[in-house]
Coordinates of C-alpha atoms in Angstrom, one line a residue:
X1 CA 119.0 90.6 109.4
X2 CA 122.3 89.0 108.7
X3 CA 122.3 84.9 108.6
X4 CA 125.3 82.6 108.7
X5 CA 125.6 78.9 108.4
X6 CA 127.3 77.0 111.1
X7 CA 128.3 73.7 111.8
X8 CA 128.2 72.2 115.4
X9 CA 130.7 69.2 117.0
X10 CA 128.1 66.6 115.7
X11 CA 128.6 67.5 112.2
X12 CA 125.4 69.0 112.1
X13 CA 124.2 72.0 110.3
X14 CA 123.2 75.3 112.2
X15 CA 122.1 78.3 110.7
X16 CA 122.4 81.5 112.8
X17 CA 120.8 85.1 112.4
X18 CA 121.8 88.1 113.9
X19 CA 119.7 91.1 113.7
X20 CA 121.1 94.5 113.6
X21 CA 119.9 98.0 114.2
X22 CA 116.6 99.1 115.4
X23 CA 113.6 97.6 114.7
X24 CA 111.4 99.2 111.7
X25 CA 108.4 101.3 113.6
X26 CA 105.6 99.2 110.4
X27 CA 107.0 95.7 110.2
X28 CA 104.3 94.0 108.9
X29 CA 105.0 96.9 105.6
X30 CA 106.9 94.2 103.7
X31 CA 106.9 96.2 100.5
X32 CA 108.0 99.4 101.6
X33 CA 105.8 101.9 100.4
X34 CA 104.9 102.8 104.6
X35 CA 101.6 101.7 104.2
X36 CA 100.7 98.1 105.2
X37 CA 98.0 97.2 102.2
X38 CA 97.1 94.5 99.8
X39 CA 100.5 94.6 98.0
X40 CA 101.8 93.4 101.8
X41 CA 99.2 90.5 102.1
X42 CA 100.3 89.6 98.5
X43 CA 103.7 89.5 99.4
X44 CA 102.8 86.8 102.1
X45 CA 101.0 85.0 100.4
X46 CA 103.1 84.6 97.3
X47 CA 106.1 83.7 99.5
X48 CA 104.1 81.0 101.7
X49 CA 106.2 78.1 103.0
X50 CA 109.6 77.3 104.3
X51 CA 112.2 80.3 103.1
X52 CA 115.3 79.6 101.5
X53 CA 118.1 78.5 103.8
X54 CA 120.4 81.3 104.7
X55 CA 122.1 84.0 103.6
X56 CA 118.9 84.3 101.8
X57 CA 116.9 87.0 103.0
X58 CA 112.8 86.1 103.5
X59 CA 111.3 89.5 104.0
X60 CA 107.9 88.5 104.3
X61 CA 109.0 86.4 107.6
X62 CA 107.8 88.9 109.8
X63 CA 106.5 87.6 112.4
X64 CA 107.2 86.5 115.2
X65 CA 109.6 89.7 116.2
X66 CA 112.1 90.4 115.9
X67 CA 113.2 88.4 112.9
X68 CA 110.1 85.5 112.0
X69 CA 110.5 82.1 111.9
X70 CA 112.3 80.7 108.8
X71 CA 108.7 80.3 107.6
X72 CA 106.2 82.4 105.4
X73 CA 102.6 81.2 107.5
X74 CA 99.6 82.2 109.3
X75 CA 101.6 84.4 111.7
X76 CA 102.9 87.0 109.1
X77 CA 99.4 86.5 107.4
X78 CA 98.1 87.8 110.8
X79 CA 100.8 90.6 111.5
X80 CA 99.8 92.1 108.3
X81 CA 96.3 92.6 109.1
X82 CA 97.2 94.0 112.0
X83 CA 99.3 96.4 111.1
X84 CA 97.0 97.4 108.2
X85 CA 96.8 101.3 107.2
X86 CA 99.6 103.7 107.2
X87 CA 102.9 103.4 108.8
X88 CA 103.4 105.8 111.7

């Protein structure tokens, strides 16, 4: 995921992501290890709240797909469980 800030004709501030490539097969694996496990929930629930306005990357703003919310909440709490075990 790739953000950029933008400003519009008001003035006001805009902040754009594009997403890139294909989407990862275990999204909800935040930590990379292709298995979605405690060290995933922890992820979430160490980086709850708002994320950091872009280019800041929020990996544990998974859900919803493709590329979350701009928030760390109940959603990507719940798209880890989901996807719990092993990554295909």
């Amino acid at each position: 995921v790739y953000a950029y800030d933008f400003v519009n004709a008001g003035g006001d501030p805009l902040a754009v992501r594009f997403h890139f490539g294909f989407p990862t097969p275990c999204v909800a694996d935040i930590t990379g290890d292709d298995v979605v496990n405690v060290a995933d929930l922890l992820a979430v629930i160490s980086n709850w709240g708002a994320c950091d306005r872009p280019p800041a990357v929020c990996p544990a703003d998974i859900a919803p797909l493709p590329i979350g919310d701009g928030q760390v909440n109940v959603s990507d709490l719940l798209a880890v469980i989901s996807g719990w075990g092993a990554c295909p």
